[in-house]
PDB file of C-alpha atoms in Angstrom:
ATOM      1  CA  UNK A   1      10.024  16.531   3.196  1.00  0.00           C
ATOM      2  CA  UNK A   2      11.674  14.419   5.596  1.00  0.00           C
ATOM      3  CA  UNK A   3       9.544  11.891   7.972  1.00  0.00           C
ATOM      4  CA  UNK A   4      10.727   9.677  10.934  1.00  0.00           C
ATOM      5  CA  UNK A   5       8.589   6.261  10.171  1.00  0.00           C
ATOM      6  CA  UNK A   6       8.668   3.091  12.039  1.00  0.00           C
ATOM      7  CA  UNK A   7       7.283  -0.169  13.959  1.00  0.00           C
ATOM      8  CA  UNK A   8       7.628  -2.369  16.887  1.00  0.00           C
ATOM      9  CA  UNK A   9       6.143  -5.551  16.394  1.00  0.00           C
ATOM     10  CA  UNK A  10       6.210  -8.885  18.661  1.00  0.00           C
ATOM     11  CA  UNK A  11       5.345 -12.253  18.968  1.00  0.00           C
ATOM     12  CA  UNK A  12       4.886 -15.047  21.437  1.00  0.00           C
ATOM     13  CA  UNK A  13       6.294 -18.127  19.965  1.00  0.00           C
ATOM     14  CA  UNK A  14       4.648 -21.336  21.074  1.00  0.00           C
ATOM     15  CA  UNK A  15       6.687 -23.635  18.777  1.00  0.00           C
ATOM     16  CA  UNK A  16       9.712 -23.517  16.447  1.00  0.00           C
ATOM     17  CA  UNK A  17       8.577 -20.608  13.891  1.00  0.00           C
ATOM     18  CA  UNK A  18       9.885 -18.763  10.806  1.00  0.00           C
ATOM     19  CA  UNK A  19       8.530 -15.236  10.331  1.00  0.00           C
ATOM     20  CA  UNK A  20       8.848 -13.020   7.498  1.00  0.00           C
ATOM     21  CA  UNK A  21       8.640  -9.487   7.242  1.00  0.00           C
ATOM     22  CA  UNK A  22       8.004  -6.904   4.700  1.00  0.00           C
ATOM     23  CA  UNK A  23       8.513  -3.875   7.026  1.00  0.00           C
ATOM     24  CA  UNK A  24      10.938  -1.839   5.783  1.00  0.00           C
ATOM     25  CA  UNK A  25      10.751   1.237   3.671  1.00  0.00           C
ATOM     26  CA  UNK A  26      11.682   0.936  -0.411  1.00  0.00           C
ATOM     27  CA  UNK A  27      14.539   2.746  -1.448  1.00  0.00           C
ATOM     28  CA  UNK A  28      14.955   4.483  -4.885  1.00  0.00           C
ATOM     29  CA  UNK A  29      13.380   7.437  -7.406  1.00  0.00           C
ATOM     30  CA  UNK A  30      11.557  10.172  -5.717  1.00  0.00           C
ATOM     31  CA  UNK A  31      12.073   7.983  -1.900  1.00  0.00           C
ATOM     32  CA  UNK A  32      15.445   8.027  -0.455  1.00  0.00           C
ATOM     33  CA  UNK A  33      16.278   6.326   3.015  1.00  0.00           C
ATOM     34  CA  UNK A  34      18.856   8.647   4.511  1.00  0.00           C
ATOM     35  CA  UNK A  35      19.177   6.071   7.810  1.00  0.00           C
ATOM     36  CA  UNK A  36      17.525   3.013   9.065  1.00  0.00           C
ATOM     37  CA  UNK A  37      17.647   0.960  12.005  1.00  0.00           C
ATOM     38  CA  UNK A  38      16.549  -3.115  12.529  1.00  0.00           C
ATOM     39  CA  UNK A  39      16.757  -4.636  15.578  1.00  0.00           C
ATOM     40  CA  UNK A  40      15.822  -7.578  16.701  1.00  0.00           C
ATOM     41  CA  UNK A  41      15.518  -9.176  19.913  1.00  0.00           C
ATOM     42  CA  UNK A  42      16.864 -11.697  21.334  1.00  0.00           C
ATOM     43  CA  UNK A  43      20.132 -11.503  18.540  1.00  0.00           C
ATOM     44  CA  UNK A  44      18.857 -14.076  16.251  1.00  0.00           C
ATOM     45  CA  UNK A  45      20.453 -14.620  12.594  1.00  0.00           C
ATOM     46  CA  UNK A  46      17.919 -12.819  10.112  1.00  0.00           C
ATOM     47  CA  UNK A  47      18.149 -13.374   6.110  1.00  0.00           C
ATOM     48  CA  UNK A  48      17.076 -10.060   3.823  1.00  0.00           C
ATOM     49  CA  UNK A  49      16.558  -9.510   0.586  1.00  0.00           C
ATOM     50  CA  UNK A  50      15.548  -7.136  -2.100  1.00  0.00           C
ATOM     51  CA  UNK A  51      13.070  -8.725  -4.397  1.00  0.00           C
ATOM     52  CA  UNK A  52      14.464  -7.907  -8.221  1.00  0.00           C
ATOM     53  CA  UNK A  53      10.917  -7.203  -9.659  1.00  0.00           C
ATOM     54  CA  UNK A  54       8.664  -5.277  -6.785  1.00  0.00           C
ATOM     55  CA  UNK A  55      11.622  -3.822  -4.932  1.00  0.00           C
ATOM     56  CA  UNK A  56       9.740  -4.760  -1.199  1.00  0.00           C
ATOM     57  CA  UNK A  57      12.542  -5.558   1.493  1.00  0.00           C
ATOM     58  CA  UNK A  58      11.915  -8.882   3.296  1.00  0.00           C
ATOM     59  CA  UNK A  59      13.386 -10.075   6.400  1.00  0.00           C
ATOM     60  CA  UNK A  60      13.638 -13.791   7.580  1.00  0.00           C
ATOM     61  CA  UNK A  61      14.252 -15.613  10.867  1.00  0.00           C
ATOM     62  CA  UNK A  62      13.549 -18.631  12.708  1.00  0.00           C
ATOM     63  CA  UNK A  63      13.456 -18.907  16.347  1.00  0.00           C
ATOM     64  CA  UNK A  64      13.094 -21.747  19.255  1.00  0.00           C
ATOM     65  CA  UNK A  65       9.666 -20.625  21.318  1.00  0.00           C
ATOM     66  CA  UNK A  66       9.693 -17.333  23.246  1.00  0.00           C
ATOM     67  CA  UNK A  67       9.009 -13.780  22.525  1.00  0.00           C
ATOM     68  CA  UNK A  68      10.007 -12.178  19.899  1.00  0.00           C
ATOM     69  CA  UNK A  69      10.424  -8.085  19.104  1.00  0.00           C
ATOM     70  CA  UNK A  70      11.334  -6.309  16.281  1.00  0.00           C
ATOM     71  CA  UNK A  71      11.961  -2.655  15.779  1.00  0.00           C
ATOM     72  CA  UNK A  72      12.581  -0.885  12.672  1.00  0.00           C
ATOM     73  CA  UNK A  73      13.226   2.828  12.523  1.00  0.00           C
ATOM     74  CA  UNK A  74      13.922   4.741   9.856  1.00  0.00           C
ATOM     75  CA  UNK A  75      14.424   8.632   7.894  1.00  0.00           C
ATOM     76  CA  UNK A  76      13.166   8.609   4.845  1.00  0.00           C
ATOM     77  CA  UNK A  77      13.062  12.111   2.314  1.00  0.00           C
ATOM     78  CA  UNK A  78      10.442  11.955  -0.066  1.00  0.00           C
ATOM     79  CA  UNK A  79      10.547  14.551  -2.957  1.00  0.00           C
ATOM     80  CA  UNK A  80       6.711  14.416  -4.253  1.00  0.00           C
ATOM     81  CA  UNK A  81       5.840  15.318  -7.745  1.00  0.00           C
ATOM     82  CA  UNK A  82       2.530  17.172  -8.570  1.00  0.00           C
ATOM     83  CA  UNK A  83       1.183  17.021 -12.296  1.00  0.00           C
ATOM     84  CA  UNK A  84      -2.103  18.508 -13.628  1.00  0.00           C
ATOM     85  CA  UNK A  85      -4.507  15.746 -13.660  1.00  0.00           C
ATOM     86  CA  UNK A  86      -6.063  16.943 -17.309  1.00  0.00           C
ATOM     87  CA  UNK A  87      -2.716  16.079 -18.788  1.00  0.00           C
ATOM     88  CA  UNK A  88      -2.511  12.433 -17.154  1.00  0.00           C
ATOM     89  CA  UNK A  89      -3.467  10.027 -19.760  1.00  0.00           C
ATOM     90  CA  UNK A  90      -4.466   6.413 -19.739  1.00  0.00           C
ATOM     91  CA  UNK A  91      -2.575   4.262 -21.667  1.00  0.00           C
ATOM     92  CA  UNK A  92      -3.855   1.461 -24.046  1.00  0.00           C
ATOM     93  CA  UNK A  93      -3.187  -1.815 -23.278  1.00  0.00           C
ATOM     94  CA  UNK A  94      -1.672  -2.538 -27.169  1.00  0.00           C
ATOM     95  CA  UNK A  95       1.099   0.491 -25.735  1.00  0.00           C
ATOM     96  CA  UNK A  96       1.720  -0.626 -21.780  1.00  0.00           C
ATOM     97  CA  UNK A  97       4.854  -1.398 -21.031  1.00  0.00           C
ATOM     98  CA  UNK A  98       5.532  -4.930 -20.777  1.00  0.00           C
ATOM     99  CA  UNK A  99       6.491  -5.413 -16.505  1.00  0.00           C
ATOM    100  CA  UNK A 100       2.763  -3.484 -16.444  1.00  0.00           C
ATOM    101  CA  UNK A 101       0.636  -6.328 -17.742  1.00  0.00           C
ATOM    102  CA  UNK A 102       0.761  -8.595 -14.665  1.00  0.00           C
ATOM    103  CA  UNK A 103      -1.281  -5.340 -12.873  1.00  0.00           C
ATOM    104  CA  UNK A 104      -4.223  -5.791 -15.396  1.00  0.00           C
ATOM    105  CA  UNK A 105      -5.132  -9.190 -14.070  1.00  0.00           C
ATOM    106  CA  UNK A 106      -7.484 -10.723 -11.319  1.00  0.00           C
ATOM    107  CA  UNK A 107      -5.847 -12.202  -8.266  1.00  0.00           C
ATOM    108  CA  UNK A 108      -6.883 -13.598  -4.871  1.00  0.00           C
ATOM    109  CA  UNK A 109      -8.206 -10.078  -3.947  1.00  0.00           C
ATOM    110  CA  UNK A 110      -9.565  -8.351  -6.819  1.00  0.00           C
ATOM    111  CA  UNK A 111     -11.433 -10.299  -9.072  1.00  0.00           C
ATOM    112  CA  UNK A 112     -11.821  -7.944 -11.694  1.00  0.00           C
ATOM    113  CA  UNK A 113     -13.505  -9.882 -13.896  1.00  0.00           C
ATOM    114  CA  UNK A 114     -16.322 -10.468 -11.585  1.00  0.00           C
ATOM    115  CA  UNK A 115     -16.804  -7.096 -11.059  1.00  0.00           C
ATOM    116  CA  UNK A 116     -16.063  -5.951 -15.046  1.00  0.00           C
ATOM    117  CA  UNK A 117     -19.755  -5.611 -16.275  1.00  0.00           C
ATOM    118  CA  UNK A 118     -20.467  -2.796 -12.919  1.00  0.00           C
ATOM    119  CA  UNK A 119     -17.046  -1.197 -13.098  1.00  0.00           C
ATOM    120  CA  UNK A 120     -18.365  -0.383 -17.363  1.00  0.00           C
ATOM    121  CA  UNK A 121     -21.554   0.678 -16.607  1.00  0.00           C
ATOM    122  CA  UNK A 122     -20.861   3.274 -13.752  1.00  0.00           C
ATOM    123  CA  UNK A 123     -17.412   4.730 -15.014  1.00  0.00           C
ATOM    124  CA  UNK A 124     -17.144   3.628 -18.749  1.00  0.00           C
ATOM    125  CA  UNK A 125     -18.554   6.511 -19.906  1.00  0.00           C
ATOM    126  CA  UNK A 126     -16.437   8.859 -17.962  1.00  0.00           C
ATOM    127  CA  UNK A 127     -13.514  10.273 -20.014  1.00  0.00           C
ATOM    128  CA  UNK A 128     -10.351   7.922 -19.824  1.00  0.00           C
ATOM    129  CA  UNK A 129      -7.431   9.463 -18.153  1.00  0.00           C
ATOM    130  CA  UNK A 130      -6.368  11.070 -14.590  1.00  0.00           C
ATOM    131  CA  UNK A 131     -10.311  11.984 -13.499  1.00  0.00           C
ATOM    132  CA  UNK A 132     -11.975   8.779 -14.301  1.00  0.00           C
ATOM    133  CA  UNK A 133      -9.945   6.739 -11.421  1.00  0.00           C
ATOM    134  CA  UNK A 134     -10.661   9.874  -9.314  1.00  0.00           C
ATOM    135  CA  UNK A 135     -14.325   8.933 -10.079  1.00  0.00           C
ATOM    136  CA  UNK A 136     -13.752   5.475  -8.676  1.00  0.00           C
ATOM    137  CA  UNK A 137     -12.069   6.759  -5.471  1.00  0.00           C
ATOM    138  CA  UNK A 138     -14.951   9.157  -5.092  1.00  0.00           C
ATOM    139  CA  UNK A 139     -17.545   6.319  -5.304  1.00  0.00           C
ATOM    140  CA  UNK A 140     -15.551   4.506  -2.949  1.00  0.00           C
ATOM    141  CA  UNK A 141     -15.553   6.394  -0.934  1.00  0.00           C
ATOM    142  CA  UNK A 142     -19.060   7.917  -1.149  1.00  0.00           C
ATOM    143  CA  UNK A 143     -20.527   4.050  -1.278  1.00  0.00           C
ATOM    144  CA  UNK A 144     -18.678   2.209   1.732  1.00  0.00           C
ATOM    145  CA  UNK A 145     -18.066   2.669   4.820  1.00  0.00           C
ATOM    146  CA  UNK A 146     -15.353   2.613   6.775  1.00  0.00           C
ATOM    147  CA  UNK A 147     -15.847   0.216   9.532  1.00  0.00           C
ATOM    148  CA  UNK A 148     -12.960  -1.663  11.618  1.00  0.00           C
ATOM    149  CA  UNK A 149     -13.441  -5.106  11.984  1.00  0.00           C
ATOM    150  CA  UNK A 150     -15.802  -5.714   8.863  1.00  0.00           C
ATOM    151  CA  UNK A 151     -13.915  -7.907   7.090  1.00  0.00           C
ATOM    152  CA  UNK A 152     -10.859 -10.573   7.593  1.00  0.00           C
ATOM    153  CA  UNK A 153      -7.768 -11.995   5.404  1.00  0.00           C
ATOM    154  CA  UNK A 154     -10.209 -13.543   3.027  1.00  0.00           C
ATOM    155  CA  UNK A 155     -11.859 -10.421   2.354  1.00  0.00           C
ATOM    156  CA  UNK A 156     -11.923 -10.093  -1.533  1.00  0.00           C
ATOM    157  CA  UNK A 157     -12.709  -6.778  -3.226  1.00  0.00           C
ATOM    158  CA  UNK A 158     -16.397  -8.219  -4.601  1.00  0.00           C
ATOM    159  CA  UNK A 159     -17.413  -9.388  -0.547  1.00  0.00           C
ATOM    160  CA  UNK A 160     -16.000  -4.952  -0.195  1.00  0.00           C
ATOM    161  CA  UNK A 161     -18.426  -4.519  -2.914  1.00  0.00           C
ATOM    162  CA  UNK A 162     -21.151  -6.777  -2.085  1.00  0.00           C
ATOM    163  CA  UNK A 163     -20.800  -5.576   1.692  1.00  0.00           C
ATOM    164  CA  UNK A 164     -20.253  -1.606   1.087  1.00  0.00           C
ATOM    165  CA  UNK A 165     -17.842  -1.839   4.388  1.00  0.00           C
ATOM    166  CA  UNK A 166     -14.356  -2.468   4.540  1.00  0.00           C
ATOM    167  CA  UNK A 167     -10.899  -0.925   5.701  1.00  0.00           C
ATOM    168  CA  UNK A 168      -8.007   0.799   3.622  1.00  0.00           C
ATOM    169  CA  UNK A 169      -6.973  -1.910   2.070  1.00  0.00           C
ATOM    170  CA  UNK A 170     -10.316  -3.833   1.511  1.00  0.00           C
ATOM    171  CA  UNK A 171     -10.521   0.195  -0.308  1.00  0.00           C
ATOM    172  CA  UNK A 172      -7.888  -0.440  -2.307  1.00  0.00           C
ATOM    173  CA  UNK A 173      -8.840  -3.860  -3.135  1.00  0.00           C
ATOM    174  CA  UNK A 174     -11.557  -2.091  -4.736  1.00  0.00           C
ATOM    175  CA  UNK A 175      -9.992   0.775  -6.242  1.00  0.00           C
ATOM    176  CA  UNK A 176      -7.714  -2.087  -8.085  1.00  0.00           C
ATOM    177  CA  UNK A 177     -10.254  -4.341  -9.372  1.00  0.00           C
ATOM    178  CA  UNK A 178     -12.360  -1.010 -11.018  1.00  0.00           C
ATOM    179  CA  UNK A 179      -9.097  -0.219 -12.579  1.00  0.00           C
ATOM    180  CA  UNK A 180      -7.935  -3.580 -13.919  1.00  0.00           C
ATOM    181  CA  UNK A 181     -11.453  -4.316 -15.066  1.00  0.00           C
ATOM    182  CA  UNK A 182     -10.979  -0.550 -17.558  1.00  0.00           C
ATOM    183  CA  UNK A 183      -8.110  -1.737 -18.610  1.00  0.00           C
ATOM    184  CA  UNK A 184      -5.736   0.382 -16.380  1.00  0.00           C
ATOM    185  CA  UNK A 185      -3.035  -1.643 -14.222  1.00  0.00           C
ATOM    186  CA  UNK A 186      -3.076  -0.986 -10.833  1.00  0.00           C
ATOM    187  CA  UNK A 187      -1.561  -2.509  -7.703  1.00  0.00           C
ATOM    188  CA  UNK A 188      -1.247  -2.809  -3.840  1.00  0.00           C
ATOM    189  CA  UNK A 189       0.921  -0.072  -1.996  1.00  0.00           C
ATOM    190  CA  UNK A 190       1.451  -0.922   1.457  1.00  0.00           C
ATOM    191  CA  UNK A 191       3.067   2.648   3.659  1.00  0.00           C
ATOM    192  CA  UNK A 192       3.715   4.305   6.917  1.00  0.00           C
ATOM    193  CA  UNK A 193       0.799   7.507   6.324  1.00  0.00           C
ATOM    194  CA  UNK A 194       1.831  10.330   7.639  1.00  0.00           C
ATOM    195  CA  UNK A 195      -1.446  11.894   9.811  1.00  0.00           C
ATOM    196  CA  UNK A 196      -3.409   8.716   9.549  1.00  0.00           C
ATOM    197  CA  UNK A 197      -5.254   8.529  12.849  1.00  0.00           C
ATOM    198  CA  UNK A 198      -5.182   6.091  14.853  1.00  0.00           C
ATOM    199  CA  UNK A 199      -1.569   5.434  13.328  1.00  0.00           C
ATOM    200  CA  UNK A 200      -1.235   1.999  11.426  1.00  0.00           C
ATOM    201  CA  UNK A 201       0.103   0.032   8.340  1.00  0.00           C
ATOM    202  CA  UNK A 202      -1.821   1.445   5.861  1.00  0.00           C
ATOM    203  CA  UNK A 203      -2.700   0.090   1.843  1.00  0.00           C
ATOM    204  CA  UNK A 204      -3.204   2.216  -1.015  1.00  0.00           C
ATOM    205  CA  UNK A 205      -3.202   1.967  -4.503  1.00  0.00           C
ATOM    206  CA  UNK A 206      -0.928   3.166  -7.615  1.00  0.00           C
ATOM    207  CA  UNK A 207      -2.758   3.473 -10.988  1.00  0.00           C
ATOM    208  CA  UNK A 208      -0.764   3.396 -14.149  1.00  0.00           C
ATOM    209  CA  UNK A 209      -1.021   6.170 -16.107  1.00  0.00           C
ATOM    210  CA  UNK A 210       0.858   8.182 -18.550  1.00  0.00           C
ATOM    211  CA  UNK A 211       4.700   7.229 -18.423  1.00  0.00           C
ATOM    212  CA  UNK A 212       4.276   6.106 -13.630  1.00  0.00           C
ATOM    213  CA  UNK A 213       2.943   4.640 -11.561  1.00  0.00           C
ATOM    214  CA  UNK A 214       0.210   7.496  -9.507  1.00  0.00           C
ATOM    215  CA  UNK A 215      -0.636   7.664  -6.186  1.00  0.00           C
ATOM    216  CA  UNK A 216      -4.427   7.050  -5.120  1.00  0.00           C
ATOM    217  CA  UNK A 217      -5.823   6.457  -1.301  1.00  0.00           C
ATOM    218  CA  UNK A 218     -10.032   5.927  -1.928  1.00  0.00           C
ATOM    219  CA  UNK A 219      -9.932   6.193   2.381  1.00  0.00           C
ATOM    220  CA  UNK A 220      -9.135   9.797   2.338  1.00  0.00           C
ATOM    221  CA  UNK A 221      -7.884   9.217   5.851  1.00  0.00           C
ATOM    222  CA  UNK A 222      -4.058  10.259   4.819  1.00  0.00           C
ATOM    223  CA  UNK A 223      -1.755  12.817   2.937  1.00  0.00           C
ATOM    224  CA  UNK A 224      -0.405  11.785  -0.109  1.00  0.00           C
ATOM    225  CA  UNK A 225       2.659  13.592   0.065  1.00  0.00           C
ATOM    226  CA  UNK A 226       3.776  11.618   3.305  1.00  0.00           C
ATOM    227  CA  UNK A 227       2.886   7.931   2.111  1.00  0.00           C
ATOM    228  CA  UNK A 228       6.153   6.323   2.912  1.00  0.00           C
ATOM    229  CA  UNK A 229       6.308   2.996   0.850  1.00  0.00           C
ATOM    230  CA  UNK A 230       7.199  -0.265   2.419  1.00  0.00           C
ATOM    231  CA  UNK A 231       5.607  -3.245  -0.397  1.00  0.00           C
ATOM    232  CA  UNK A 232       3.705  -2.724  -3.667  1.00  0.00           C
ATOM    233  CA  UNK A 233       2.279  -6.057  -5.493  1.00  0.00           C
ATOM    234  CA  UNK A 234      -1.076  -7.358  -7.257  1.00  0.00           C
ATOM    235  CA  UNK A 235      -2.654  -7.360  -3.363  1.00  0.00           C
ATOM    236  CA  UNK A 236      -2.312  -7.685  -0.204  1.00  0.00           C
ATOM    237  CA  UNK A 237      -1.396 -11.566  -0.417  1.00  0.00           C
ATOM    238  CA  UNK A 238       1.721  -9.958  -1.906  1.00  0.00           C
ATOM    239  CA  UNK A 239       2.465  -7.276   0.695  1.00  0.00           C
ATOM    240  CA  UNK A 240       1.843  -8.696   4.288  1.00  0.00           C
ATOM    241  CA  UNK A 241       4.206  -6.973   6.979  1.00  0.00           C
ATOM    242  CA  UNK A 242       4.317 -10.273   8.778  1.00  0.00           C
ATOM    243  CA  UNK A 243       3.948 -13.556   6.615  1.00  0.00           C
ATOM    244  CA  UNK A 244       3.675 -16.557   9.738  1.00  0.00           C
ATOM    245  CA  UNK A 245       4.902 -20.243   9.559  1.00  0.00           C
ATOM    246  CA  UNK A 246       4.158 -22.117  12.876  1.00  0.00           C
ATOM    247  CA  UNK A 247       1.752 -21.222  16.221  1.00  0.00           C
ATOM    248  CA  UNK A 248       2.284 -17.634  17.438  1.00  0.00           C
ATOM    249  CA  UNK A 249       0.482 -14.664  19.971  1.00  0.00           C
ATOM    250  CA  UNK A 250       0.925 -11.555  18.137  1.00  0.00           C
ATOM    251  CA  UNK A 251       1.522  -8.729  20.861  1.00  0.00           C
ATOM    252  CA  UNK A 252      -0.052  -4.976  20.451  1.00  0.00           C
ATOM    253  CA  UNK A 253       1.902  -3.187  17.047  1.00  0.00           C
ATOM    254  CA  UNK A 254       2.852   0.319  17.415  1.00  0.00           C
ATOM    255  CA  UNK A 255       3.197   2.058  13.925  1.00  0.00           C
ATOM    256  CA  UNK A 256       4.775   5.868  13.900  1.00  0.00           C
ATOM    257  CA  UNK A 257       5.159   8.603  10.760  1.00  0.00           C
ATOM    258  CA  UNK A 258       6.504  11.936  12.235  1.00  0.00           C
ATOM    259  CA  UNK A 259       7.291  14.829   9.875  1.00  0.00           C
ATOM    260  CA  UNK A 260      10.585  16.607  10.480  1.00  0.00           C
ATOM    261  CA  UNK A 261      10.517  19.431   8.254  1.00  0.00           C
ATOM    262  CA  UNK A 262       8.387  21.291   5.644  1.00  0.00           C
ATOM    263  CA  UNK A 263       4.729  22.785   6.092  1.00  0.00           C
ATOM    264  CA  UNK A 264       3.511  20.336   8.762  1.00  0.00           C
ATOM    265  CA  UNK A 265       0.489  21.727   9.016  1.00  0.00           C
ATOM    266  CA  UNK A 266      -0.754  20.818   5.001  1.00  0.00           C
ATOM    267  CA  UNK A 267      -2.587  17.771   4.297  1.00  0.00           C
ATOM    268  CA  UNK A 268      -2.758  17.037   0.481  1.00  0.00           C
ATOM    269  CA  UNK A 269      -5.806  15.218  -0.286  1.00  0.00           C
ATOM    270  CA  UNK A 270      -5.767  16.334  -3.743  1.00  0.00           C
ATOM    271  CA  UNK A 271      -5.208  13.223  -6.047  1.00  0.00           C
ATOM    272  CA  UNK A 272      -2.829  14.478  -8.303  1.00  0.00           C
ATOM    273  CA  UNK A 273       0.635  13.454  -6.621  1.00  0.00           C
ATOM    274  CA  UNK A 274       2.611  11.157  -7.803  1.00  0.00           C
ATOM    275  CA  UNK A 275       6.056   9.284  -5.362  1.00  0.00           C
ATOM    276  CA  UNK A 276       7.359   7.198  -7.491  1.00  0.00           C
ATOM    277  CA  UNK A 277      10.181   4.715  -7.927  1.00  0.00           C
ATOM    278  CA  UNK A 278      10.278   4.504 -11.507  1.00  0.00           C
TER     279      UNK A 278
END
């Protein structure tokens, strides 16, 4: 299917600032761009680059106070592929590839290891593969809430835990740490969702398993066969839209995801779908 994703984001600048963005949608495997559009406004000189190891887009600039606007449009055709979650494996640690390992750690948002000695007792016992990190989606989302406004930017998956309220990515904060603490990498997937309501960045996580990366969204609140990557890393420290250096007013974002061909009407909540880049 083909979607039409995008964002308009501004700033008041109340001193010399540098912003950078990760807005942009990734490019490669089973996600092709097929145009894109960034302007920016007033003209000012922006830096981008393709980081080697995550693939997220950044953009750069600095600017003299004032408002600043960015837009960034963009068709993107995703090709998903489906694969019967009985024959989705996990994958020992002694046998991950290497460029996996950093995904089994803790970091600033999912402390793992704090959360290790739950995450065995309510899903070590569950057979390893494709189902058991169902199972911790479905207690996710069966256990917290979904509240706007319940947490902040120092939000870590154990206050998610400890609270049982959070939003999509204080979900996938969660999602990650069960996983890492089994010993199954997982990361951060920041995307446009297609029929996510009210329309927004949204955060998801990828499990490893088998031979990819797999698609999982604990919220529910999206389908999986429109998630439009923009920025995958260990969190969300890794995969801001908008990093900040120096005083700003953020203005009102407006996020879009429009499909423009193929069933429209189907919504795949199913877990087993799989975008990848690799």
């Amino acid at each position: 299917m083909r979607f039409s994703v995008g964002c308009e984001i501004g700033y008041d600048l109340q001193s010399q600032s540098t912003l950078i963005f990760n807005i942009s949608a990734m490019q490669g495997g089973r996600q092709r761009i097929l145009s894109e559009r960034l302007t920016i406004s007033p003209d000012l000189v922006a830096d981008e680059k393709t980081a080697a190891d995550s693939g997220n887009r950044f953009v750069r600039l600095t600017s003299d106070p004032g408002e600043v606007r960015l837009r960034y449009e963009a068709e993107v055709e995703l090709a998903p592929l489906h694969n019967e979650p009985e024959s989705v494996d996990e994958v020992p640690v002694a046998k991950l590839p290497l460029e996996t390992l950093t995904f089994l750690n803790p970091s600033r948002y999912c402390p793992s290891d704090q959360l290790a000695r739950f995450a065995s007792r309510q899903f070590g016992n569950i057979a390893p593969g494709f189902g058991r990190v169902t199972e911790i989606c479905n207690w996710i989302n069966s256990e917290v809430d979904y509240l706007a406004g319940s947490s902040d930017t120092t939000t870590t998956a154990a206050d998610t835990f400890a609270m049982r309220a959070g939003v999509c990515r204080d979900f996938a904060h969660l999602g990650i740490t069960f996983c890492r603490a089994l010993g199954i990498p997982a990361r951060l997937v920041s995307c446009y969702a297609w029929q996510l309501e009210p329309q927004d960045f949204h955060a998801v996580f990828e499990a490893w398993l088998g031979d990819r990366w797999y698609l999982f969204d604990p919220t529910r609140m999206a389908a999986l066969d429109g998630m439009v990557r923009i920025g995958c890393g260990r969190d969300a420290a890794d995969t801001a839209f908008a990093t900040i250096y120096g005083s700003v007013i953020s203005q009102p974002i407006r996020v879009w995801s429009e499909a423009l061909d193929g069933d429209t009407s189907a919504q795949w909540t199913t877990d087993a779908v799989s975008v990848t880049r690799s």
